[in-house]
Coordinates of N, CA and C in Angstrom, one line a residue:
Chain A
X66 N 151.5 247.2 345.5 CA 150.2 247.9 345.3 C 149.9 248.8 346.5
X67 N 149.1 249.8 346.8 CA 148.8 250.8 347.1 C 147.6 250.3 348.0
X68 N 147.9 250.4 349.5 CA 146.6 250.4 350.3 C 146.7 251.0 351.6
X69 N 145.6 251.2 351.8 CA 145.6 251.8 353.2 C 144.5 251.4 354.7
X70 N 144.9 250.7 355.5 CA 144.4 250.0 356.8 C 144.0 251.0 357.7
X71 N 142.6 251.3 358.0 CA 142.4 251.9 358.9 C 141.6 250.6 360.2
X72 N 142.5 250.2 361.2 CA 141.9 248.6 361.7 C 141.0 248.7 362.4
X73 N 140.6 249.8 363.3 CA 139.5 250.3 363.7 C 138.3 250.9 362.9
X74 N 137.2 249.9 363.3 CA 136.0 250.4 362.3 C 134.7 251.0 363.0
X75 N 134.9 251.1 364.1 CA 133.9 251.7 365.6 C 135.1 252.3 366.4
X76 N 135.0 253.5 367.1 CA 135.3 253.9 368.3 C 134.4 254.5 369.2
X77 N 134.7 254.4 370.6 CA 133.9 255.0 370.8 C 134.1 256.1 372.2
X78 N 134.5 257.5 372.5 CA 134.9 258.1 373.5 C 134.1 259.2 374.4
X79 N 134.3 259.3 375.5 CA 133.7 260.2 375.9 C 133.8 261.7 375.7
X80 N 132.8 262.9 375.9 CA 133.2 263.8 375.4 C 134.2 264.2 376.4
X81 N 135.5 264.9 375.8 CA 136.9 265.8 376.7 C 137.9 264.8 376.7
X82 N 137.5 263.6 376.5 CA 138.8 262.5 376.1 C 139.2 262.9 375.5
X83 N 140.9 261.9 375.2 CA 141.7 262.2 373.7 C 141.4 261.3 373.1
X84 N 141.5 261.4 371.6 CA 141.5 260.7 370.6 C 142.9 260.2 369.6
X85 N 142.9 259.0 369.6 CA 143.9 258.4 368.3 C 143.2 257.7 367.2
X86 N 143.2 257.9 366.0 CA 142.7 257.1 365.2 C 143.7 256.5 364.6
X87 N 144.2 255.0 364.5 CA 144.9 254.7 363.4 C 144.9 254.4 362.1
X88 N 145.5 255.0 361.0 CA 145.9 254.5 359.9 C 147.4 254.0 359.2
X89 N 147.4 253.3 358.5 CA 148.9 252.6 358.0 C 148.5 252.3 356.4
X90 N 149.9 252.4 356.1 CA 149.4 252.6 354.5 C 150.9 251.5 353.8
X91 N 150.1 251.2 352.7 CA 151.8 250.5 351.7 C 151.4 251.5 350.5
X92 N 152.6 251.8 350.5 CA 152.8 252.5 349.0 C 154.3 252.4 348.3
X93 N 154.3 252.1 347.0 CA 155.6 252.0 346.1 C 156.3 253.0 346.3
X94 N 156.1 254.3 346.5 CA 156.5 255.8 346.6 C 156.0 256.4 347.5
X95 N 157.1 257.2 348.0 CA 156.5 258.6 348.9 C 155.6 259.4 348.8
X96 N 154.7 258.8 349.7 CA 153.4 259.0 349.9 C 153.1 260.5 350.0
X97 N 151.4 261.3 349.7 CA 151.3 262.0 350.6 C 149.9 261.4 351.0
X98 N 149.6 262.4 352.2 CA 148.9 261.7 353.0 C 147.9 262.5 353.6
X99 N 146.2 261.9 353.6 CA 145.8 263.1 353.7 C 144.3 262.6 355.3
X100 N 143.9 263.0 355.7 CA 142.6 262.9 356.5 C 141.5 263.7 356.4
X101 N 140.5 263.1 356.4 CA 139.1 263.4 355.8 C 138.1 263.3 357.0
X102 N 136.8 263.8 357.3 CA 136.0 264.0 357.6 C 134.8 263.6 356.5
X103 N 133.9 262.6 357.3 CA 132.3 262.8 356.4 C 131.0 262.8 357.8
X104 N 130.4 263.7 357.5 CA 129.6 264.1 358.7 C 128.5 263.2 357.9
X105 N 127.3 262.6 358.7 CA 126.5 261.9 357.8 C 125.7 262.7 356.9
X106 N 125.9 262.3 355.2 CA 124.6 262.9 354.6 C 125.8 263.7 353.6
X107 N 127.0 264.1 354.4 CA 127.2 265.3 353.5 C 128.7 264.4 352.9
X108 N 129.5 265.2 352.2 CA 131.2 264.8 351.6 C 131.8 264.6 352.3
X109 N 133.4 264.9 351.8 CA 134.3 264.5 352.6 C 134.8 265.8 353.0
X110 N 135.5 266.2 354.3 CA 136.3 267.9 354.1 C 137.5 267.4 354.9
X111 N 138.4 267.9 354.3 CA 139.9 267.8 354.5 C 140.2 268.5 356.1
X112 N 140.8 267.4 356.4 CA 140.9 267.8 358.1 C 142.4 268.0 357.8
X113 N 143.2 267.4 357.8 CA 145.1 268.0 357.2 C 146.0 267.0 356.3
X114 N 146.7 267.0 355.8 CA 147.3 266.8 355.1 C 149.2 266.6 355.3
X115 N 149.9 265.7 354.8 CA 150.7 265.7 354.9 C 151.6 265.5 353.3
X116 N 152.7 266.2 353.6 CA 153.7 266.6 351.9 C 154.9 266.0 352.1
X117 N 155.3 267.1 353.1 CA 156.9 266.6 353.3 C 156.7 267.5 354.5
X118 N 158.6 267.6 355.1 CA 159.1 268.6 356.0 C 158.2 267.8 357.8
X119 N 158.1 268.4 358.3 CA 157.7 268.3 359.5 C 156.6 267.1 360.0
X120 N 157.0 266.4 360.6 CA 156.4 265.1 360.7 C 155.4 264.9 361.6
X121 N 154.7 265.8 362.4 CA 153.6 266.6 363.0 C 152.8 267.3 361.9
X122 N 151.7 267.1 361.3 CA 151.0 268.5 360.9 C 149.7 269.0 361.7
X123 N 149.2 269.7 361.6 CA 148.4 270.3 362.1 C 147.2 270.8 361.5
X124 N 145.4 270.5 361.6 CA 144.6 270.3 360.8 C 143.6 271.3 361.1
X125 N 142.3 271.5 360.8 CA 141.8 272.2 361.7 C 140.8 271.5 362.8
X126 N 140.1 272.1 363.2 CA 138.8 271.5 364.4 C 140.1 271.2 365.3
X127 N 140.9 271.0 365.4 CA 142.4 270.9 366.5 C 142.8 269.2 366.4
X128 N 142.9 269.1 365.3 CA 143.2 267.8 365.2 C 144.8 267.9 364.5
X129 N 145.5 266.7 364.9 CA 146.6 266.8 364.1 C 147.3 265.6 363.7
X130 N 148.2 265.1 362.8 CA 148.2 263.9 362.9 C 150.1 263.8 362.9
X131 N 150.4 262.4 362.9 CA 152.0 262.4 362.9 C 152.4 261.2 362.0
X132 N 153.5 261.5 360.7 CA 153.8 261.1 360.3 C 154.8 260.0 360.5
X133 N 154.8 258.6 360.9 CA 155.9 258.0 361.4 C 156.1 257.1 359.9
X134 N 157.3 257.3 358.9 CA 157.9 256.1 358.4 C 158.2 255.1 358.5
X135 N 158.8 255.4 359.5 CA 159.7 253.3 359.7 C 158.3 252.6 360.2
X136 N 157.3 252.9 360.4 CA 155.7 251.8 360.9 C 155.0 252.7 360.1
X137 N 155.2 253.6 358.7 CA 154.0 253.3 357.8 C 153.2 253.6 358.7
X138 N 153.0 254.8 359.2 CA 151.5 255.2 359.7 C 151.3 256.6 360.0
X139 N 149.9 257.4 360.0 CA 149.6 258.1 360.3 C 148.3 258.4 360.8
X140 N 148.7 258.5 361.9 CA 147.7 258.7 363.1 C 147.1 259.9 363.2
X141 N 145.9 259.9 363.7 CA 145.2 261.4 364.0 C 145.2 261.8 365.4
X142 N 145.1 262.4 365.6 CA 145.4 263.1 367.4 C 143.9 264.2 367.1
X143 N 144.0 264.0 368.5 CA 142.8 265.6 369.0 C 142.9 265.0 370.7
X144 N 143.1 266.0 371.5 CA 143.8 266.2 372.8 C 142.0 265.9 373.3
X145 N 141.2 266.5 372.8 CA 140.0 266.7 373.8 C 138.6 267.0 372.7
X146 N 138.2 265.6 373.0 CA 137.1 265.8 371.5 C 136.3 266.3 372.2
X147 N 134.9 266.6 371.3 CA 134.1 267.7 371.2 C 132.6 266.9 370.8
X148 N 131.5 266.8 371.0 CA 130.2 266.2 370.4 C 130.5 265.9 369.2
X149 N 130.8 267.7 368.8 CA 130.3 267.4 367.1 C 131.2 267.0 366.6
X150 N 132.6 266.8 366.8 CA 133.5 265.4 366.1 C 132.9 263.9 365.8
X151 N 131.9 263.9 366.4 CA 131.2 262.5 365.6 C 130.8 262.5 364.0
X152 N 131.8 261.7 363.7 CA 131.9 261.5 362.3 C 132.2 260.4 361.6
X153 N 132.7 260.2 360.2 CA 133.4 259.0 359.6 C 134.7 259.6 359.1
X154 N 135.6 259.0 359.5 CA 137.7 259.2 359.3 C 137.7 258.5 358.2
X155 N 138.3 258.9 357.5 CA 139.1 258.9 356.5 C 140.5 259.3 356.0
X156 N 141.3 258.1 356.3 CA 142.7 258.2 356.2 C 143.0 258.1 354.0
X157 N 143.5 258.5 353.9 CA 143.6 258.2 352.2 C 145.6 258.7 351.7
X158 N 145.7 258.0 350.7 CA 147.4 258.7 350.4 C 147.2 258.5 348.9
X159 N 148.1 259.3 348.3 CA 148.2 260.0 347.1 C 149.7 260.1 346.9
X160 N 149.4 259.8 345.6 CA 151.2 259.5 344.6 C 151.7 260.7 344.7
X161 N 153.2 261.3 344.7 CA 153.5 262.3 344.9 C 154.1 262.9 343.0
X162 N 153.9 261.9 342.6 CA 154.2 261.9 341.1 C 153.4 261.2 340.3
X163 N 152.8 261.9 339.1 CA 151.8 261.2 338.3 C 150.6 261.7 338.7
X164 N 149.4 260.9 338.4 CA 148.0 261.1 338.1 C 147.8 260.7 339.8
X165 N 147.4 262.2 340.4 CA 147.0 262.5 341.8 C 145.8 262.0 342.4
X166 N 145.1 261.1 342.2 CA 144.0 260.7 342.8 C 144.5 259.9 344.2
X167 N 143.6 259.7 345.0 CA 143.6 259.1 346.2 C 143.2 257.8 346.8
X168 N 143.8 257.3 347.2 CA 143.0 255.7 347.8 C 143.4 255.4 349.3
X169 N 141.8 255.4 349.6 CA 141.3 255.7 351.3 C 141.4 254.4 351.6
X170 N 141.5 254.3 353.1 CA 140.7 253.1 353.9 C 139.2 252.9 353.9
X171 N 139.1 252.4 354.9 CA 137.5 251.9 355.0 C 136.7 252.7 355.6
X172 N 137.2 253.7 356.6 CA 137.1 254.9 358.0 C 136.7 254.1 358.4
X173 N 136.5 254.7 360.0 CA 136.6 254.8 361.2 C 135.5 255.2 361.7
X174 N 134.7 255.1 362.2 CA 133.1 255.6 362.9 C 133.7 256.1 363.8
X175 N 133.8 257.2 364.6 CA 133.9 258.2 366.1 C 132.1 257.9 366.6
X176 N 131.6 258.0 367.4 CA 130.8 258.1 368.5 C 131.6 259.0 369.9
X177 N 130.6 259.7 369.6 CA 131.2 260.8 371.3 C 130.0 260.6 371.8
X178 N 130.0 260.1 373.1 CA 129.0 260.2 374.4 C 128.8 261.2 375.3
X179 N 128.2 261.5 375.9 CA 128.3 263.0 376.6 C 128.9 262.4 378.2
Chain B
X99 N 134.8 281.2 347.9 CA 135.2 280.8 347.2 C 134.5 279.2 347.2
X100 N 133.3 279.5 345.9 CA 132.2 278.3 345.7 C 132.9 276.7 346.1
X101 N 132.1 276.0 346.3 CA 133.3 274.7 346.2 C 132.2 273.7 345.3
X102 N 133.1 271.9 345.4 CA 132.9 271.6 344.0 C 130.9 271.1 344.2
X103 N 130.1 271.6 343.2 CA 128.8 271.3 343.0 C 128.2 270.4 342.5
X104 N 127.0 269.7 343.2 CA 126.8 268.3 342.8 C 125.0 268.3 342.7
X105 N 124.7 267.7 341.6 CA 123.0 267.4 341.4 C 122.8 266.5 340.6
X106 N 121.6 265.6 341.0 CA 120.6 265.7 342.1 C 121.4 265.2 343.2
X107 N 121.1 265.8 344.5 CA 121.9 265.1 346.0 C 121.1 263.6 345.9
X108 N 120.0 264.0 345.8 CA 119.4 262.2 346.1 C 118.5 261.6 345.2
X109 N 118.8 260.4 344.6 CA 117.9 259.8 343.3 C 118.1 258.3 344.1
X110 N 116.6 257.8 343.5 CA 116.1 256.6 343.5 C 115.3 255.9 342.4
X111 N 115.7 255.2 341.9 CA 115.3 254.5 340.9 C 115.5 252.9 340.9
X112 N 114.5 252.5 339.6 CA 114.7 251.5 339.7 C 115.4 250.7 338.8
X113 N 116.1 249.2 339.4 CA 117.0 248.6 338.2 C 116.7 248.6 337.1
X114 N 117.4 248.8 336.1 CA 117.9 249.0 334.9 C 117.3 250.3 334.0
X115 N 116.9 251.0 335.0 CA 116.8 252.7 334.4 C 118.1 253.3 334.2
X116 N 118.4 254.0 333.9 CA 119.1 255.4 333.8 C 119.2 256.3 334.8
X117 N 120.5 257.0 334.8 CA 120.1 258.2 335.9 C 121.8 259.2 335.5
X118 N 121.7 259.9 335.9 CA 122.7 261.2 335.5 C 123.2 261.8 337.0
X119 N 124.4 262.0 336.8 CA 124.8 263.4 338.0 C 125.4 264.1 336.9
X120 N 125.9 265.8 338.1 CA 126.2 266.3 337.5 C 127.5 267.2 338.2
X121 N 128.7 267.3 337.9 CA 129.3 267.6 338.8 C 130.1 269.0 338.5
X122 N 130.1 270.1 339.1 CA 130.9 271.8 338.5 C 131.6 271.9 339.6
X123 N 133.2 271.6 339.2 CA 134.2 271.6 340.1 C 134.1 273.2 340.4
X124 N 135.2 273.8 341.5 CA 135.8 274.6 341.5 C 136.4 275.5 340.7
X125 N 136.4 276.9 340.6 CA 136.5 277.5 339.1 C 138.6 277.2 339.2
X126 N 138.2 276.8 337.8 CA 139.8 277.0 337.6 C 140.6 275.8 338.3
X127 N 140.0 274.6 338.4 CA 140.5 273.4 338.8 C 140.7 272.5 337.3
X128 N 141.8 272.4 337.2 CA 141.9 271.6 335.7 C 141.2 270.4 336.2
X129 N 141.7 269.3 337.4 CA 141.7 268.0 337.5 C 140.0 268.0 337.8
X130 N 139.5 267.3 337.7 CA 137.9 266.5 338.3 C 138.4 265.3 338.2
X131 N 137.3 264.5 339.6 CA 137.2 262.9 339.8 C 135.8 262.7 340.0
X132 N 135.1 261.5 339.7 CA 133.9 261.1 340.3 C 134.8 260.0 340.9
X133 N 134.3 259.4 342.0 CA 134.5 258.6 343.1 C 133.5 257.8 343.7
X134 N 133.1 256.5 343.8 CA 131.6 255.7 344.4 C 132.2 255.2 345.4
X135 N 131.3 255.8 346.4 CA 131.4 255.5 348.0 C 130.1 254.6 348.3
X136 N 130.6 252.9 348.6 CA 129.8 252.2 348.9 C 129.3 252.2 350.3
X137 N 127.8 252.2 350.8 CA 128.0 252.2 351.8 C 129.1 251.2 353.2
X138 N 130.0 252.0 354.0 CA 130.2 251.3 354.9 C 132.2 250.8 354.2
X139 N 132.4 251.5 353.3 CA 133.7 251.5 352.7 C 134.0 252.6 352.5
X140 N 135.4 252.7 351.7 CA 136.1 254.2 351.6 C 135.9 254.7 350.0
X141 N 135.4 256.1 349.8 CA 135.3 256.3 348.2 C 136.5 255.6 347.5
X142 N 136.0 255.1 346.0 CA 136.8 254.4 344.9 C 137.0 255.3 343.8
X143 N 138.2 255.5 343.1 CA 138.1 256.5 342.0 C 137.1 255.7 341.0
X144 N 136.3 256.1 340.5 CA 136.2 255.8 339.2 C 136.7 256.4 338.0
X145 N 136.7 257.8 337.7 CA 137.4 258.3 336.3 C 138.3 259.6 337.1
X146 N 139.2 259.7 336.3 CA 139.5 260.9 336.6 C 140.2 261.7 335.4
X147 N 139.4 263.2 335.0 CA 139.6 263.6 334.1 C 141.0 265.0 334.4
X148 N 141.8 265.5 333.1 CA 142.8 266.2 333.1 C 142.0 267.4 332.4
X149 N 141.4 268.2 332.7 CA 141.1 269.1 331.4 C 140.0 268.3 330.5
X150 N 139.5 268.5 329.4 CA 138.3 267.3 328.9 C 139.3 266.1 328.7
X151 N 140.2 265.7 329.0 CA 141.3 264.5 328.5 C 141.0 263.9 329.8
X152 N 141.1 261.6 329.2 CA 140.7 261.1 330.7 C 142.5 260.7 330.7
X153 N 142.3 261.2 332.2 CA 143.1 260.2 333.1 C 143.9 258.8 333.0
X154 N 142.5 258.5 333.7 CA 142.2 257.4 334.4 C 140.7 256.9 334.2
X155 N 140.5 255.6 334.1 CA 139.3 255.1 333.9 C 139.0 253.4 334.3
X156 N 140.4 253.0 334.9 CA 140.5 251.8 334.7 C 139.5 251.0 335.7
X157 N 138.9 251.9 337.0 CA 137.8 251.5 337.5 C 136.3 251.6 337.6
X158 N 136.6 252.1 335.9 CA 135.2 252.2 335.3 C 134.3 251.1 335.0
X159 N 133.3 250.9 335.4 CA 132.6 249.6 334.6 C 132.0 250.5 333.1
X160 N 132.6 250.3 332.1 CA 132.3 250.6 331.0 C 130.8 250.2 330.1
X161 N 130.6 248.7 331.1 CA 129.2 248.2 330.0 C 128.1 248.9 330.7
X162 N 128.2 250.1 331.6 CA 127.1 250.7 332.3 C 127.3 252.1 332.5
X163 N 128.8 252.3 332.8 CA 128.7 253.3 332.7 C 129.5 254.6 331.9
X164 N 129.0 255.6 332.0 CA 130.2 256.5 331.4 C 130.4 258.4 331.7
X165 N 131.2 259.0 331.3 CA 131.1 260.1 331.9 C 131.9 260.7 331.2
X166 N 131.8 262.4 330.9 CA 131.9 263.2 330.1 C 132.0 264.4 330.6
X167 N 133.5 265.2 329.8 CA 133.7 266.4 330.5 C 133.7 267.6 329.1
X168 N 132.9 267.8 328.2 CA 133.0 268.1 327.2 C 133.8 269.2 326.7
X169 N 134.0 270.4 328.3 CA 134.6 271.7 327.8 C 135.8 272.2 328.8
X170 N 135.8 270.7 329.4 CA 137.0 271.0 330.3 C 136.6 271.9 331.5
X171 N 135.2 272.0 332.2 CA 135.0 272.5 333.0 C 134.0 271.3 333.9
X172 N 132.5 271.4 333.6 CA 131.4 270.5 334.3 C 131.7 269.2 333.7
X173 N 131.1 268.0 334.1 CA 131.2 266.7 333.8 C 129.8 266.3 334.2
X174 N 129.4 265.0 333.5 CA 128.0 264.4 333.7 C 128.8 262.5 333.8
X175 N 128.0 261.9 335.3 CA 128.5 260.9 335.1 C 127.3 260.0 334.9
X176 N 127.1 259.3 334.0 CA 125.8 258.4 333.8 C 125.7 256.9 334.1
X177 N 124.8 256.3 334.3 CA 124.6 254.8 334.7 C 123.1 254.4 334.0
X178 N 123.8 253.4 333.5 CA 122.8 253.2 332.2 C 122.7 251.8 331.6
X179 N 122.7 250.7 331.9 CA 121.3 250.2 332.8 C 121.7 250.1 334.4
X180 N 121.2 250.6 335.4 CA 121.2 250.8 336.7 C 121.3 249.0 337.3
X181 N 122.5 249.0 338.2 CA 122.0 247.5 339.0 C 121.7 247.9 340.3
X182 N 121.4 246.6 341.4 CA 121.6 247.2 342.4 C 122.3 247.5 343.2
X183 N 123.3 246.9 342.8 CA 124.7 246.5 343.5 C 125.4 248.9 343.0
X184 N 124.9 249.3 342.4 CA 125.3 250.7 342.2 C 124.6 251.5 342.8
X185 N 123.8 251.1 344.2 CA 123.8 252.2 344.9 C 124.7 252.1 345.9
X186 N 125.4 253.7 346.0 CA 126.4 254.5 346.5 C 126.4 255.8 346.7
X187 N 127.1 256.5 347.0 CA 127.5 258.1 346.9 C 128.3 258.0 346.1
X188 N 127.5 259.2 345.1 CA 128.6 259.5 344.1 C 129.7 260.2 344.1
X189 N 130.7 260.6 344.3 CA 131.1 262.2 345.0 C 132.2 262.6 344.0
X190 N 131.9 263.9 343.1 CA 132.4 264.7 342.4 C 133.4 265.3 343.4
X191 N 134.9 265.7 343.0 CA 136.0 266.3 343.2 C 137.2 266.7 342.2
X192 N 137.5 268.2 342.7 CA 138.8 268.7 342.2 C 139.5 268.8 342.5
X193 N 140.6 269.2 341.5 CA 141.7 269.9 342.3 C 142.6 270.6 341.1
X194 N 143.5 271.4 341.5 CA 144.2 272.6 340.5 C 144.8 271.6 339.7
X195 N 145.5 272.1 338.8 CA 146.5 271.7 337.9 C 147.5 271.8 338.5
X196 N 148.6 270.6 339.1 CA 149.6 270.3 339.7 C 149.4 270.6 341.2
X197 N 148.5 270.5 342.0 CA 147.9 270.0 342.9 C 147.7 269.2 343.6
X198 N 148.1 269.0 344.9 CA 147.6 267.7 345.4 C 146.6 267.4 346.5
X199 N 146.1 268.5 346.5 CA 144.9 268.3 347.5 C 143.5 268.4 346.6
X200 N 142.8 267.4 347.1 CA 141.3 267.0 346.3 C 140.6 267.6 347.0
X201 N 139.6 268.6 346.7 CA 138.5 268.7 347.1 C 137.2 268.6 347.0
X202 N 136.1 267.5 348.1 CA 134.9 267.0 346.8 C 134.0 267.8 347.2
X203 N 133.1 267.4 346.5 CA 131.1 267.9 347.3 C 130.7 267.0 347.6
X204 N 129.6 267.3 348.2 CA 128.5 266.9 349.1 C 128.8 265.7 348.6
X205 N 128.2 265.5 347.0 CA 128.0 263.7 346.7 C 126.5 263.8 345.8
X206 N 126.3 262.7 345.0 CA 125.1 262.4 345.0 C 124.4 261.1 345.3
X207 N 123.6 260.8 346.1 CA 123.3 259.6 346.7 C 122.2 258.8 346.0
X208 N 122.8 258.0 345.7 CA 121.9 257.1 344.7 C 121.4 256.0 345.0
X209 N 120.0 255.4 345.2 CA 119.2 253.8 345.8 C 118.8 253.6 344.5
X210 N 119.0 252.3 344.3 CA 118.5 251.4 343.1 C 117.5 250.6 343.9
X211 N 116.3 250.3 343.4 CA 115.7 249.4 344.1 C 114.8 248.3 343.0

């Protein structure tokens, strides 16, 4: 069965810190894999995505994440957060074959302090 | 390039009323999903339609609810008798025909009280 662990449910960093968020996922099939933003109030907007090929992708707001197989995980990076990165993460993966819908973790709450 | 459209953003009602969203994907996106985002968890599919053809539905609660894509474009998802355990964000999303990236809206935020 299909799930995905985001084990952090609070973070919380200063502004110009770096950031890691973890996610890890089980899936029957090669995954894809995607990260999400929800600012409060509003949806979700696609921070990057991962398909195949290059095991680094790169997202926007300067976030990026890295695909590791052998530990099932993908992590989000950002070298130097920013205020308004306070948000809710959202790690989620999608069948690469068949009926494309998604299944997220629980996110992640960011808090940036000044 | 519009993205996916969702009304009413915010409804409150009371248990065992009725209430409607309404969701107008992205032009030219075969796929729509509605999705219930409980507070404090990660959105859940609930249906997901191909063109007016479903999907997927298997995490539908059917004795309440249901949802309709009549022309293969807009969809209406309804809840009908309301509990309270069904307030959530509702959140409408598409995506192309052979596609793998979703994109939703805003949401529609629903209190049952």
């Amino acid at each position: 069965a299909q799930s995905v662990t985001q084990p952090d449910i609070h973070i919380t960093v200063s502004e110009g810190a770096s950031l890691e968020l973890r996610c890890n996922y089980s899936y029957g099939a090669t995954p894809y894999l995607f990260w999400y933003v929800q600012s409060p109030g509003q949806g979700l907007q696609l921070l990057l995505k991962y398909f195949s090929g290059d095991t680094l992708v790169q997202g926007i707001k300067g976030f990026e994440a890295e695909f590791k197989r052998s530990q099932s995980s993908f992590n989000l990076r950002k070298p130097s957060v920013h205020w308004s990165d306070a948000a809710e993460y959202f790690c989620a993966v999608g069948a690469q074959t068949g009926a494309n819908n998604l299944f997220f973790g629980t996110g992640t709450r960011l808090t940036v302090i000044p | 390039e519009a993205g996916v459209a969702q009304s009413p953003r915010y409804k409150i009602i009371e248990k065992r009323q009725s209430v409607a969203f309404w969701c107008n994907p992205i032009s030219g996106h075969a796929t729509l999903y509605w999705y219930q985002q409980i507070l404090g968890q990660g959105p859940k599919l609930l249906i997901q339609f191909q063109n007016n053809g479903v999907v997927d539905d298997s995490q539908l609660p059917k004795d309440r609810f249901s949802a309709e894509r009549l022309k293969g474009v807009d969809s209406t998802l309804k809840i009908q008798p309301a509990k309270l355990e069904d307030s959530a964000v509702y959140l409408c999303a598409s995506s192309p025909a052979g596609g793998n990236t979703i994109y939703f809206g805003e949401g529609s935020w629903l209190t049952v009280v």
